[in-house]
Amino acid sequence: MRETDSMAQADAKLRSIVEMAMSVLSHEIGCDDCFEFFAAYADHIRNGNEIPEPLRTVAEHLERCPACTEEMRLLVVALEAAKIAG
Amino acid sequence: MSQNRDPRTNAEWLSDLRGTGHVRDEALSELRSFLVTGLARAFQQSDPEGNLAEDSVQDALVLILDRLGSFRGDSKFTTWAMSVAMRVALSEVRRARWRDVSLDQMVEAGRLGVSASPETPASSSLERLQLLEAVRGAIDHGLTDRQREAILAELAGVPPGEIAARMGTNRNALYKLVYDARVRLKEALQRAGWTAEHVLDVLGGR
Ligand SMILES: [Zn+2]
């Protein structure tokens, strides 16, 4: 048993797992399915376009998946940098 | 480099990369430089020399050329190519970051411990303790061993690809495992009388 979390860590973990449980939806997509639409999603957010219906499940996935959120953020950073460089 | 020419259309990228000789070489060289520039910026903190970017793009170009047929055209070609390169680079970063951590350590790090802090927590109510107990009970008694391992490792902040590798599975199967665990936890909490609103109340909302 782990007894050494700081209060903030303990609180954050309890909150995370409860949110993971309570936010479960019947039509979720997984990380690999999400990746299939990464490029289309990145183009939409870079263009400032509204996210069309088929990509809403990607947005929902990003809401609860820190790994994919990090990847999407870095992808947009990379695309912006490469665009400026020509 | 031909930085002043008009950007290629998706169709031009595909036909140039499928072409031969000078046309293909130039397209490859432009794509490589585009990808390296992007990855170098994205990882400039952890990879100031740009080695990760160079190596990842090398591997990514092989994948990209191999998968040209799977590009659906629902994005710019260069965006799709960058997403492939980013996946290669980030997988490598995460592999290195978690290399020395075992599955047991990941699971242990995800366990819900009691705070060691002497300060009185803002939400140290009886209800918070009851919720903590309910969650722990559901994790310990309501999940299969694999579900428990998967969700606790995820709770510890381990990227899914790394958990999947340790558990001998793939990301989609891991996702299903964690999904089923979440459903079971939600049902257990609801059986114990917890609603989403009540839980947020106890945890101080968002
Ligand atoms: Zn994900």
PDB file of C-alpha atoms and ligand atoms in Angstrom:
ATOM      1  CA  MET A   1       0.000   0.000   0.000  1.00  0.00           C
ATOM      2  CA  ARG A   2       1.256   3.405  -0.941  1.00  0.00           C
ATOM      3  CA  GLU A   3       1.103   5.927   1.882  1.00  0.00           C
ATOM      4  CA  THR A   4       3.402   8.687   0.749  1.00  0.00           C
ATOM      5  CA  ASP A   5       1.457  10.817  -1.705  1.00  0.00           C
ATOM      6  CA  SER A   6       1.281  14.495  -0.984  1.00  0.00           C
ATOM      7  CA  MET A   7      -2.208  15.778  -0.339  1.00  0.00           C
ATOM      8  CA  ALA A   8      -2.295  17.330  -3.780  1.00  0.00           C
ATOM      9  CA  GLN A   9      -1.246  14.066  -5.444  1.00  0.00           C
ATOM     10  CA  ALA A  10      -3.759  12.041  -3.462  1.00  0.00           C
ATOM     11  CA  ASP A  11      -6.517  14.471  -4.335  1.00  0.00           C
ATOM     12  CA  ALA A  12      -5.544  14.575  -8.005  1.00  0.00           C
ATOM     13  CA  LYS A  13      -5.509  10.792  -8.296  1.00  0.00           C
ATOM     14  CA  LEU A  14      -8.842  10.340  -6.559  1.00  0.00           C
ATOM     15  CA  ARG A  15     -10.341  13.008  -8.781  1.00  0.00           C
ATOM     16  CA  SER A  16      -8.830  11.472 -11.936  1.00  0.00           C
ATOM     17  CA  ILE A  17     -10.056   7.981 -11.345  1.00  0.00           C
ATOM     18  CA  VAL A  18     -13.523   9.116 -10.354  1.00  0.00           C
ATOM     19  CA  GLU A  19     -13.694  11.272 -13.481  1.00  0.00           C
ATOM     20  CA  MET A  20     -12.419   8.380 -15.606  1.00  0.00           C
ATOM     21  CA  ALA A  21     -15.230   6.244 -14.236  1.00  0.00           C
ATOM     22  CA  MET A  22     -18.032   8.767 -14.238  1.00  0.00           C
ATOM     23  CA  SER A  23     -17.275  10.159 -17.714  1.00  0.00           C
ATOM     24  CA  VAL A  24     -17.527   6.802 -19.463  1.00  0.00           C
ATOM     25  CA  LEU A  25     -19.594   7.028 -22.664  1.00  0.00           C
ATOM     26  CA  SER A  26     -21.098   4.299 -24.807  1.00  0.00           C
ATOM     27  CA  HIS A  27     -19.571   5.539 -28.085  1.00  0.00           C
ATOM     28  CA  GLU A  28     -15.961   6.312 -27.151  1.00  0.00           C
ATOM     29  CA  ILE A  29     -13.028   5.738 -29.488  1.00  0.00           C
ATOM     30  CA  GLY A  30      -9.630   4.430 -28.402  1.00  0.00           C
ATOM     31  CA  CYS A  31      -6.161   5.900 -28.934  1.00  0.00           C
ATOM     32  CA  ASP A  32      -5.513   4.095 -32.223  1.00  0.00           C
ATOM     33  CA  ASP A  33      -8.862   5.074 -33.720  1.00  0.00           C
ATOM     34  CA  CYS A  34      -8.236   8.617 -32.549  1.00  0.00           C
ATOM     35  CA  PHE A  35      -4.866   8.668 -34.308  1.00  0.00           C
ATOM     36  CA  GLU A  36      -6.543   7.859 -37.623  1.00  0.00           C
ATOM     37  CA  PHE A  37      -8.124  11.326 -37.483  1.00  0.00           C
ATOM     38  CA  PHE A  38      -5.232  13.211 -35.909  1.00  0.00           C
ATOM     39  CA  ALA A  39      -4.196  14.992 -39.110  1.00  0.00           C
ATOM     40  CA  ALA A  40      -7.717  16.035 -40.073  1.00  0.00           C
ATOM     41  CA  TYR A  41      -8.329  17.274 -36.540  1.00  0.00           C
ATOM     42  CA  ALA A  42      -5.032  19.205 -36.454  1.00  0.00           C
ATOM     43  CA  ASP A  43      -5.893  20.952 -39.758  1.00  0.00           C
ATOM     44  CA  HIS A  44      -9.269  21.965 -38.369  1.00  0.00           C
ATOM     45  CA  ILE A  45      -7.960  23.472 -35.172  1.00  0.00           C
ATOM     46  CA  ARG A  46      -5.094  25.247 -36.992  1.00  0.00           C
ATOM     47  CA  ASN A  47      -7.564  26.780 -39.425  1.00  0.00           C
ATOM     48  CA  GLY A  48      -9.802  27.789 -36.548  1.00  0.00           C
ATOM     49  CA  ASN A  49     -12.661  25.855 -38.096  1.00  0.00           C
ATOM     50  CA  GLU A  50     -15.489  24.452 -36.094  1.00  0.00           C
ATOM     51  CA  ILE A  51     -14.964  20.759 -35.475  1.00  0.00           C
ATOM     52  CA  PRO A  52     -17.379  18.818 -37.717  1.00  0.00           C
ATOM     53  CA  GLU A  53     -19.515  16.039 -36.308  1.00  0.00           C
ATOM     54  CA  PRO A  54     -17.326  13.085 -37.360  1.00  0.00           C
ATOM     55  CA  LEU A  55     -14.376  14.582 -35.478  1.00  0.00           C
ATOM     56  CA  ARG A  56     -16.296  15.222 -32.252  1.00  0.00           C
ATOM     57  CA  THR A  57     -15.318  11.783 -30.962  1.00  0.00           C
ATOM     58  CA  VAL A  58     -11.681  12.865 -31.344  1.00  0.00           C
ATOM     59  CA  ALA A  59     -12.360  15.941 -29.230  1.00  0.00           C
ATOM     60  CA  GLU A  60     -14.034  13.755 -26.624  1.00  0.00           C
ATOM     61  CA  HIS A  61     -11.103  11.371 -26.612  1.00  0.00           C
ATOM     62  CA  LEU A  62      -8.631  14.232 -26.141  1.00  0.00           C
ATOM     63  CA  GLU A  63     -10.703  15.416 -23.171  1.00  0.00           C
ATOM     64  CA  ARG A  64      -9.856  12.285 -21.238  1.00  0.00           C
ATOM     65  CA  CYS A  65      -6.578  11.003 -22.741  1.00  0.00           C
ATOM     66  CA  PRO A  66      -3.467  12.908 -21.592  1.00  0.00           C
ATOM     67  CA  ALA A  67      -1.188  10.909 -23.922  1.00  0.00           C
ATOM     68  CA  CYS A  68      -3.128  11.835 -27.067  1.00  0.00           C
ATOM     69  CA  THR A  69      -3.552  15.423 -25.856  1.00  0.00           C
ATOM     70  CA  GLU A  70       0.217  15.779 -25.484  1.00  0.00           C
ATOM     71  CA  GLU A  71       0.695  14.304 -28.950  1.00  0.00           C
ATOM     72  CA  MET A  72      -1.867  16.620 -30.544  1.00  0.00           C
ATOM     73  CA  ARG A  73      -0.317  19.663 -28.850  1.00  0.00           C
ATOM     74  CA  LEU A  74       3.181  18.741 -30.048  1.00  0.00           C
ATOM     75  CA  LEU A  75       1.861  18.036 -33.548  1.00  0.00           C
ATOM     76  CA  VAL A  76       0.381  21.517 -33.791  1.00  0.00           C
ATOM     77  CA  VAL A  77       3.622  23.056 -32.472  1.00  0.00           C
ATOM     78  CA  ALA A  78       5.581  21.119 -35.105  1.00  0.00           C
ATOM     79  CA  LEU A  79       3.228  22.138 -37.913  1.00  0.00           C
ATOM     80  CA  GLU A  80       3.377  25.805 -36.943  1.00  0.00           C
ATOM     81  CA  ALA A  81       7.184  25.741 -36.821  1.00  0.00           C
ATOM     82  CA  ALA A  82       7.500  23.942 -40.172  1.00  0.00           C
ATOM     83  CA  LYS A  83       5.051  26.334 -41.812  1.00  0.00           C
ATOM     84  CA  ILE A  84       7.014  29.401 -40.739  1.00  0.00           C
ATOM     85  CA  ALA A  85      10.244  27.837 -41.951  1.00  0.00           C
ATOM     86  CA  GLY A  86       8.736  27.393 -45.374  1.00  0.00           C
TER      87      GLY A  86
ATOM     88  CA  MET B   1      15.646  23.500 -51.297  1.00  0.00           C
ATOM     89  CA  SER B   2      12.946  25.258 -53.224  1.00  0.00           C
ATOM     90  CA  GLN B   3      11.271  27.338 -50.576  1.00  0.00           C
ATOM     91  CA  ASN B   4       9.747  29.849 -52.928  1.00  0.00           C
ATOM     92  CA  ARG B   5       7.808  27.522 -55.176  1.00  0.00           C
ATOM     93  CA  ASP B   6       4.116  27.061 -54.644  1.00  0.00           C
ATOM     94  CA  PRO B   7       3.308  24.434 -52.071  1.00  0.00           C
ATOM     95  CA  ARG B   8       2.428  21.093 -53.592  1.00  0.00           C
ATOM     96  CA  THR B   9      -1.138  19.899 -53.601  1.00  0.00           C
ATOM     97  CA  ASN B  10      -1.877  16.555 -51.983  1.00  0.00           C
ATOM     98  CA  ALA B  11      -2.091  14.935 -55.411  1.00  0.00           C
ATOM     99  CA  GLU B  12       1.297  16.387 -56.377  1.00  0.00           C
ATOM    100  CA  TRP B  13       2.920  15.128 -53.206  1.00  0.00           C
ATOM    101  CA  LEU B  14       1.620  11.646 -53.881  1.00  0.00           C
ATOM    102  CA  SER B  15       2.634  11.558 -57.516  1.00  0.00           C
ATOM    103  CA  ASP B  16       6.064  13.122 -56.868  1.00  0.00           C
ATOM    104  CA  LEU B  17       6.842  10.705 -54.035  1.00  0.00           C
ATOM    105  CA  ARG B  18       5.724   7.824 -56.204  1.00  0.00           C
ATOM    106  CA  GLY B  19       7.776   9.161 -59.081  1.00  0.00           C
ATOM    107  CA  THR B  20      11.377   8.516 -59.940  1.00  0.00           C
ATOM    108  CA  GLY B  21      14.714  10.283 -60.167  1.00  0.00           C
ATOM    109  CA  HIS B  22      15.024  13.983 -59.595  1.00  0.00           C
ATOM    110  CA  VAL B  23      11.297  14.587 -59.012  1.00  0.00           C
ATOM    111  CA  ARG B  24      11.121  12.038 -56.241  1.00  0.00           C
ATOM    112  CA  ASP B  25      14.430  13.109 -54.683  1.00  0.00           C
ATOM    113  CA  GLU B  26      13.342  16.718 -54.502  1.00  0.00           C
ATOM    114  CA  ALA B  27       9.978  15.866 -52.964  1.00  0.00           C
ATOM    115  CA  LEU B  28      11.649  13.600 -50.419  1.00  0.00           C
ATOM    116  CA  SER B  29      14.179  16.241 -49.525  1.00  0.00           C
ATOM    117  CA  GLU B  30      11.480  18.884 -49.056  1.00  0.00           C
ATOM    118  CA  LEU B  31       9.379  16.577 -46.955  1.00  0.00           C
ATOM    119  CA  ARG B  32      12.378  15.603 -44.842  1.00  0.00           C
ATOM    120  CA  SER B  33      13.272  19.205 -44.157  1.00  0.00           C
ATOM    121  CA  PHE B  34       9.647  20.073 -43.335  1.00  0.00           C
ATOM    122  CA  LEU B  35       9.417  17.208 -40.846  1.00  0.00           C
ATOM    123  CA  VAL B  36      12.816  17.835 -39.236  1.00  0.00           C
ATOM    124  CA  THR B  37      11.987  21.522 -38.737  1.00  0.00           C
ATOM    125  CA  GLY B  38       8.721  20.626 -37.038  1.00  0.00           C
ATOM    126  CA  LEU B  39      10.062  17.894 -34.774  1.00  0.00           C
ATOM    127  CA  ALA B  40      13.131  19.921 -33.834  1.00  0.00           C
ATOM    128  CA  ARG B  41      10.871  22.697 -32.572  1.00  0.00           C
ATOM    129  CA  ALA B  42       8.444  20.376 -30.795  1.00  0.00           C
ATOM    130  CA  PHE B  43      11.280  18.660 -28.910  1.00  0.00           C
ATOM    131  CA  GLN B  44      13.701  21.555 -28.584  1.00  0.00           C
ATOM    132  CA  GLN B  45      13.646  21.352 -24.761  1.00  0.00           C
ATOM    133  CA  SER B  46      14.496  17.675 -24.445  1.00  0.00           C
ATOM    134  CA  ASP B  47      16.495  17.396 -27.691  1.00  0.00           C
ATOM    135  CA  PRO B  48      18.422  20.652 -28.237  1.00  0.00           C
ATOM    136  CA  GLU B  49      20.848  18.992 -30.670  1.00  0.00           C
ATOM    137  CA  GLY B  50      18.034  17.786 -32.897  1.00  0.00           C
ATOM    138  CA  ASN B  51      19.225  14.174 -32.956  1.00  0.00           C
ATOM    139  CA  LEU B  52      15.821  12.813 -32.049  1.00  0.00           C
ATOM    140  CA  ALA B  53      14.252  14.826 -34.861  1.00  0.00           C
ATOM    141  CA  GLU B  54      16.762  13.611 -37.476  1.00  0.00           C
ATOM    142  CA  ASP B  55      16.536   9.962 -36.424  1.00  0.00           C
ATOM    143  CA  SER B  56      12.750   9.980 -36.124  1.00  0.00           C
ATOM    144  CA  VAL B  57      12.271  11.560 -39.537  1.00  0.00           C
ATOM    145  CA  GLN B  58      14.580   8.944 -41.035  1.00  0.00           C
ATOM    146  CA  ASP B  59      12.333   6.179 -39.657  1.00  0.00           C
ATOM    147  CA  ALA B  60       9.132   8.080 -40.370  1.00  0.00           C
ATOM    148  CA  LEU B  61       9.959   8.576 -44.068  1.00  0.00           C
ATOM    149  CA  VAL B  62      10.157   4.814 -44.503  1.00  0.00           C
ATOM    150  CA  LEU B  63       6.718   4.429 -42.911  1.00  0.00           C
ATOM    151  CA  ILE B  64       5.258   7.317 -44.900  1.00  0.00           C
ATOM    152  CA  LEU B  65       6.443   5.957 -48.246  1.00  0.00           C
ATOM    153  CA  ASP B  66       5.178   2.546 -47.227  1.00  0.00           C
ATOM    154  CA  ARG B  67       1.740   3.894 -46.282  1.00  0.00           C
ATOM    155  CA  LEU B  68       1.088   6.370 -49.091  1.00  0.00           C
ATOM    156  CA  GLY B  69      -1.850   4.211 -50.120  1.00  0.00           C
ATOM    157  CA  SER B  70      -3.491   4.591 -46.728  1.00  0.00           C
ATOM    158  CA  PHE B  71      -3.517   8.405 -46.867  1.00  0.00           C
ATOM    159  CA  ARG B  72      -7.235   9.194 -47.163  1.00  0.00           C
ATOM    160  CA  GLY B  73      -6.870  12.816 -48.164  1.00  0.00           C
ATOM    161  CA  ASP B  74      -8.992  14.179 -45.316  1.00  0.00           C
ATOM    162  CA  SER B  75      -6.114  16.496 -44.307  1.00  0.00           C
ATOM    163  CA  LYS B  76      -3.152  18.184 -45.932  1.00  0.00           C
ATOM    164  CA  PHE B  77      -0.618  15.568 -46.941  1.00  0.00           C
ATOM    165  CA  THR B  78       2.104  17.345 -44.973  1.00  0.00           C
ATOM    166  CA  THR B  79      -0.065  17.315 -41.839  1.00  0.00           C
ATOM    167  CA  TRP B  80      -0.586  13.588 -42.198  1.00  0.00           C
ATOM    168  CA  ALA B  81       3.152  13.040 -42.735  1.00  0.00           C
ATOM    169  CA  MET B  82       3.944  15.137 -39.659  1.00  0.00           C
ATOM    170  CA  SER B  83       1.481  13.083 -37.593  1.00  0.00           C
ATOM    171  CA  VAL B  84       3.331   9.912 -38.585  1.00  0.00           C
ATOM    172  CA  ALA B  85       6.704  11.475 -37.737  1.00  0.00           C
ATOM    173  CA  MET B  86       5.367  12.786 -34.420  1.00  0.00           C
ATOM    174  CA  ARG B  87       4.125   9.316 -33.499  1.00  0.00           C
ATOM    175  CA  VAL B  88       7.591   7.870 -34.197  1.00  0.00           C
ATOM    176  CA  ALA B  89       9.394  10.571 -32.196  1.00  0.00           C
ATOM    177  CA  LEU B  90       7.033  10.630 -29.244  1.00  0.00           C
ATOM    178  CA  SER B  91       7.034   6.843 -28.970  1.00  0.00           C
ATOM    179  CA  GLU B  92      10.812   6.971 -28.746  1.00  0.00           C
ATOM    180  CA  VAL B  93      10.740   9.733 -26.120  1.00  0.00           C
ATOM    181  CA  ARG B  94       8.236   7.809 -24.029  1.00  0.00           C
ATOM    182  CA  ARG B  95      10.129   4.550 -24.407  1.00  0.00           C
ATOM    183  CA  ALA B  96      13.269   6.245 -23.111  1.00  0.00           C
ATOM    184  CA  ARG B  97      11.415   8.069 -20.336  1.00  0.00           C
ATOM    185  CA  TRP B  98       9.853   4.873 -18.956  1.00  0.00           C
ATOM    186  CA  ARG B  99      12.617   2.428 -19.876  1.00  0.00           C
ATOM    187  CA  ASP B 100      13.625   1.531 -16.341  1.00  0.00           C
ATOM    188  CA  VAL B 101      10.146   1.383 -14.837  1.00  0.00           C
ATOM    189  CA  SER B 102       8.484  -2.017 -14.407  1.00  0.00           C
ATOM    190  CA  LEU B 103       4.766  -2.673 -14.653  1.00  0.00           C
ATOM    191  CA  ASP B 104       4.667  -3.325 -10.884  1.00  0.00           C
ATOM    192  CA  GLN B 105       6.191   0.079 -10.225  1.00  0.00           C
ATOM    193  CA  MET B 106       3.715   1.731 -12.586  1.00  0.00           C
ATOM    194  CA  VAL B 107       0.786   0.034 -10.861  1.00  0.00           C
ATOM    195  CA  GLU B 108       2.138   0.894  -7.415  1.00  0.00           C
ATOM    196  CA  ALA B 109       2.534   4.547  -8.404  1.00  0.00           C
ATOM    197  CA  GLY B 110      -1.120   4.645  -9.380  1.00  0.00           C
ATOM    198  CA  ARG B 111      -2.469   3.320  -6.106  1.00  0.00           C
ATOM    199  CA  LEU B 112      -4.596   5.649  -4.072  1.00  0.00           C
ATOM    200  CA  GLY B 113      -2.588   6.257  -0.936  1.00  0.00           C
ATOM    201  CA  VAL B 114      -3.362   8.182   2.189  1.00  0.00           C
ATOM    202  CA  SER B 115      -1.797  11.582   2.246  1.00  0.00           C
ATOM    203  CA  ALA B 116       1.433  11.770   4.235  1.00  0.00           C
ATOM    204  CA  SER B 117       1.063  15.501   4.468  1.00  0.00           C
ATOM    205  CA  PRO B 118       0.468  16.881   7.972  1.00  0.00           C
ATOM    206  CA  GLU B 119      -1.586  19.802   6.709  1.00  0.00           C
ATOM    207  CA  THR B 120      -5.331  19.516   6.912  1.00  0.00           C
ATOM    208  CA  PRO B 121      -6.660  18.948   3.409  1.00  0.00           C
ATOM    209  CA  ALA B 122      -9.344  21.247   2.141  1.00  0.00           C
ATOM    210  CA  SER B 123     -11.588  18.306   1.478  1.00  0.00           C
ATOM    211  CA  SER B 124     -10.875  16.078   4.435  1.00  0.00           C
ATOM    212  CA  SER B 125     -14.526  15.532   5.036  1.00  0.00           C
ATOM    213  CA  LEU B 126     -16.059  12.270   6.082  1.00  0.00           C
ATOM    214  CA  GLU B 127     -17.640  12.117   2.664  1.00  0.00           C
ATOM    215  CA  ARG B 128     -14.255  12.310   0.946  1.00  0.00           C
ATOM    216  CA  LEU B 129     -13.011   9.401   3.022  1.00  0.00           C
ATOM    217  CA  GLN B 130     -16.148   7.445   2.182  1.00  0.00           C
ATOM    218  CA  LEU B 131     -15.608   8.137  -1.500  1.00  0.00           C
ATOM    219  CA  LEU B 132     -11.942   7.127  -1.250  1.00  0.00           C
ATOM    220  CA  GLU B 133     -12.963   3.873   0.420  1.00  0.00           C
ATOM    221  CA  ALA B 134     -15.615   3.180  -2.171  1.00  0.00           C
ATOM    222  CA  VAL B 135     -13.151   3.745  -5.015  1.00  0.00           C
ATOM    223  CA  ARG B 136     -10.459   1.618  -3.400  1.00  0.00           C
ATOM    224  CA  GLY B 137     -12.926  -1.164  -2.674  1.00  0.00           C
ATOM    225  CA  ALA B 138     -14.143  -1.118  -6.260  1.00  0.00           C
ATOM    226  CA  ILE B 139     -10.566  -1.236  -7.576  1.00  0.00           C
ATOM    227  CA  ASP B 140      -9.487  -4.035  -5.256  1.00  0.00           C
ATOM    228  CA  HIS B 141     -12.585  -6.219  -5.481  1.00  0.00           C
ATOM    229  CA  GLY B 142     -14.500  -5.178  -8.583  1.00  0.00           C
ATOM    230  CA  LEU B 143     -11.853  -5.499 -11.293  1.00  0.00           C
ATOM    231  CA  THR B 144      -9.907  -8.316 -12.910  1.00  0.00           C
ATOM    232  CA  ASP B 145      -6.166  -8.323 -12.232  1.00  0.00           C
ATOM    233  CA  ARG B 146      -5.420  -7.014 -15.714  1.00  0.00           C
ATOM    234  CA  GLN B 147      -8.077  -4.316 -15.494  1.00  0.00           C
ATOM    235  CA  ARG B 148      -6.627  -3.215 -12.148  1.00  0.00           C
ATOM    236  CA  GLU B 149      -3.059  -3.138 -13.471  1.00  0.00           C
ATOM    237  CA  ALA B 150      -4.066  -1.206 -16.562  1.00  0.00           C
ATOM    238  CA  ILE B 151      -6.142   1.466 -14.859  1.00  0.00           C
ATOM    239  CA  LEU B 152      -3.691   2.043 -11.996  1.00  0.00           C
ATOM    240  CA  ALA B 153      -0.751   2.379 -14.391  1.00  0.00           C
ATOM    241  CA  GLU B 154      -2.789   4.852 -16.405  1.00  0.00           C
ATOM    242  CA  LEU B 155      -3.670   6.708 -13.229  1.00  0.00           C
ATOM    243  CA  ALA B 156       0.058   6.999 -12.536  1.00  0.00           C
ATOM    244  CA  GLY B 157       0.346   8.947 -15.778  1.00  0.00           C
ATOM    245  CA  VAL B 158       2.078   6.236 -17.804  1.00  0.00           C
ATOM    246  CA  PRO B 159       1.407   6.605 -21.561  1.00  0.00           C
ATOM    247  CA  PRO B 160      -0.825   3.836 -22.958  1.00  0.00           C
ATOM    248  CA  GLY B 161       1.829   2.609 -25.394  1.00  0.00           C
ATOM    249  CA  GLU B 162       4.208   1.893 -22.523  1.00  0.00           C
ATOM    250  CA  ILE B 163       1.571   0.109 -20.431  1.00  0.00           C
ATOM    251  CA  ALA B 164       0.531  -1.964 -23.434  1.00  0.00           C
ATOM    252  CA  ALA B 165       4.138  -2.984 -24.111  1.00  0.00           C
ATOM    253  CA  ARG B 166       4.586  -4.162 -20.506  1.00  0.00           C
ATOM    254  CA  MET B 167       1.307  -6.063 -20.564  1.00  0.00           C
ATOM    255  CA  GLY B 168       2.043  -7.768 -23.866  1.00  0.00           C
ATOM    256  CA  THR B 169      -0.874  -6.158 -25.668  1.00  0.00           C
ATOM    257  CA  ASN B 170      -1.559  -3.257 -28.028  1.00  0.00           C
ATOM    258  CA  ARG B 171      -3.014   0.193 -27.462  1.00  0.00           C
ATOM    259  CA  ASN B 172      -6.496  -0.615 -28.698  1.00  0.00           C
ATOM    260  CA  ALA B 173      -6.786  -3.736 -26.553  1.00  0.00           C
ATOM    261  CA  LEU B 174      -5.464  -1.780 -23.577  1.00  0.00           C
ATOM    262  CA  TYR B 175      -8.033   0.903 -24.218  1.00  0.00           C
ATOM    263  CA  LYS B 176     -10.783  -1.721 -24.141  1.00  0.00           C
ATOM    264  CA  LEU B 177      -9.398  -3.115 -20.888  1.00  0.00           C
ATOM    265  CA  VAL B 178      -9.367   0.303 -19.222  1.00  0.00           C
ATOM    266  CA  TYR B 179     -12.774   1.121 -20.678  1.00  0.00           C
ATOM    267  CA  ASP B 180     -14.266  -2.002 -19.115  1.00  0.00           C
ATOM    268  CA  ALA B 181     -12.590  -1.128 -15.823  1.00  0.00           C
ATOM    269  CA  ARG B 182     -14.114   2.362 -15.934  1.00  0.00           C
ATOM    270  CA  VAL B 183     -17.564   0.915 -16.579  1.00  0.00           C
ATOM    271  CA  ARG B 184     -17.189  -1.449 -13.609  1.00  0.00           C
ATOM    272  CA  LEU B 185     -15.972   1.343 -11.328  1.00  0.00           C
ATOM    273  CA  LYS B 186     -18.838   3.584 -12.350  1.00  0.00           C
ATOM    274  CA  GLU B 187     -21.346   0.812 -11.667  1.00  0.00           C
ATOM    275  CA  ALA B 188     -19.751   0.076  -8.295  1.00  0.00           C
ATOM    276  CA  LEU B 189     -19.854   3.744  -7.291  1.00  0.00           C
ATOM    277  CA  GLN B 190     -23.462   4.049  -8.418  1.00  0.00           C
ATOM    278  CA  ARG B 191     -24.399   0.906  -6.494  1.00  0.00           C
ATOM    279  CA  ALA B 192     -22.832   2.519  -3.435  1.00  0.00           C
ATOM    280  CA  GLY B 193     -25.126   5.498  -3.939  1.00  0.00           C
ATOM    281  CA  TRP B 194     -22.705   7.956  -5.575  1.00  0.00           C
ATOM    282  CA  THR B 195     -23.915  10.141  -8.431  1.00  0.00           C
ATOM    283  CA  ALA B 196     -21.637  12.182 -10.716  1.00  0.00           C
ATOM    284  CA  GLU B 197     -22.914  15.418  -9.155  1.00  0.00           C
ATOM    285  CA  HIS B 198     -22.402  14.211  -5.596  1.00  0.00           C
ATOM    286  CA  VAL B 199     -18.873  13.078  -6.399  1.00  0.00           C
ATOM    287  CA  LEU B 200     -17.939  16.436  -7.919  1.00  0.00           C
ATOM    288  CA  ASP B 201     -19.434  18.119  -4.891  1.00  0.00           C
ATOM    289  CA  VAL B 202     -17.246  16.122  -2.552  1.00  0.00           C
ATOM    290  CA  LEU B 203     -14.118  16.651  -4.658  1.00  0.00           C
ATOM    291  CA  GLY B 204     -14.726  20.372  -4.865  1.00  0.00           C
ATOM    292  CA  GLY B 205     -15.981  20.488  -8.425  1.00  0.00           C
ATOM    293  CA  ARG B 206     -13.865  21.619 -11.338  1.00  0.00           C
TER     294      ARG B 206
HETATM  295 ZN    ZN C   1      -5.554   8.424 -26.405  1.00  0.00          ZN
END
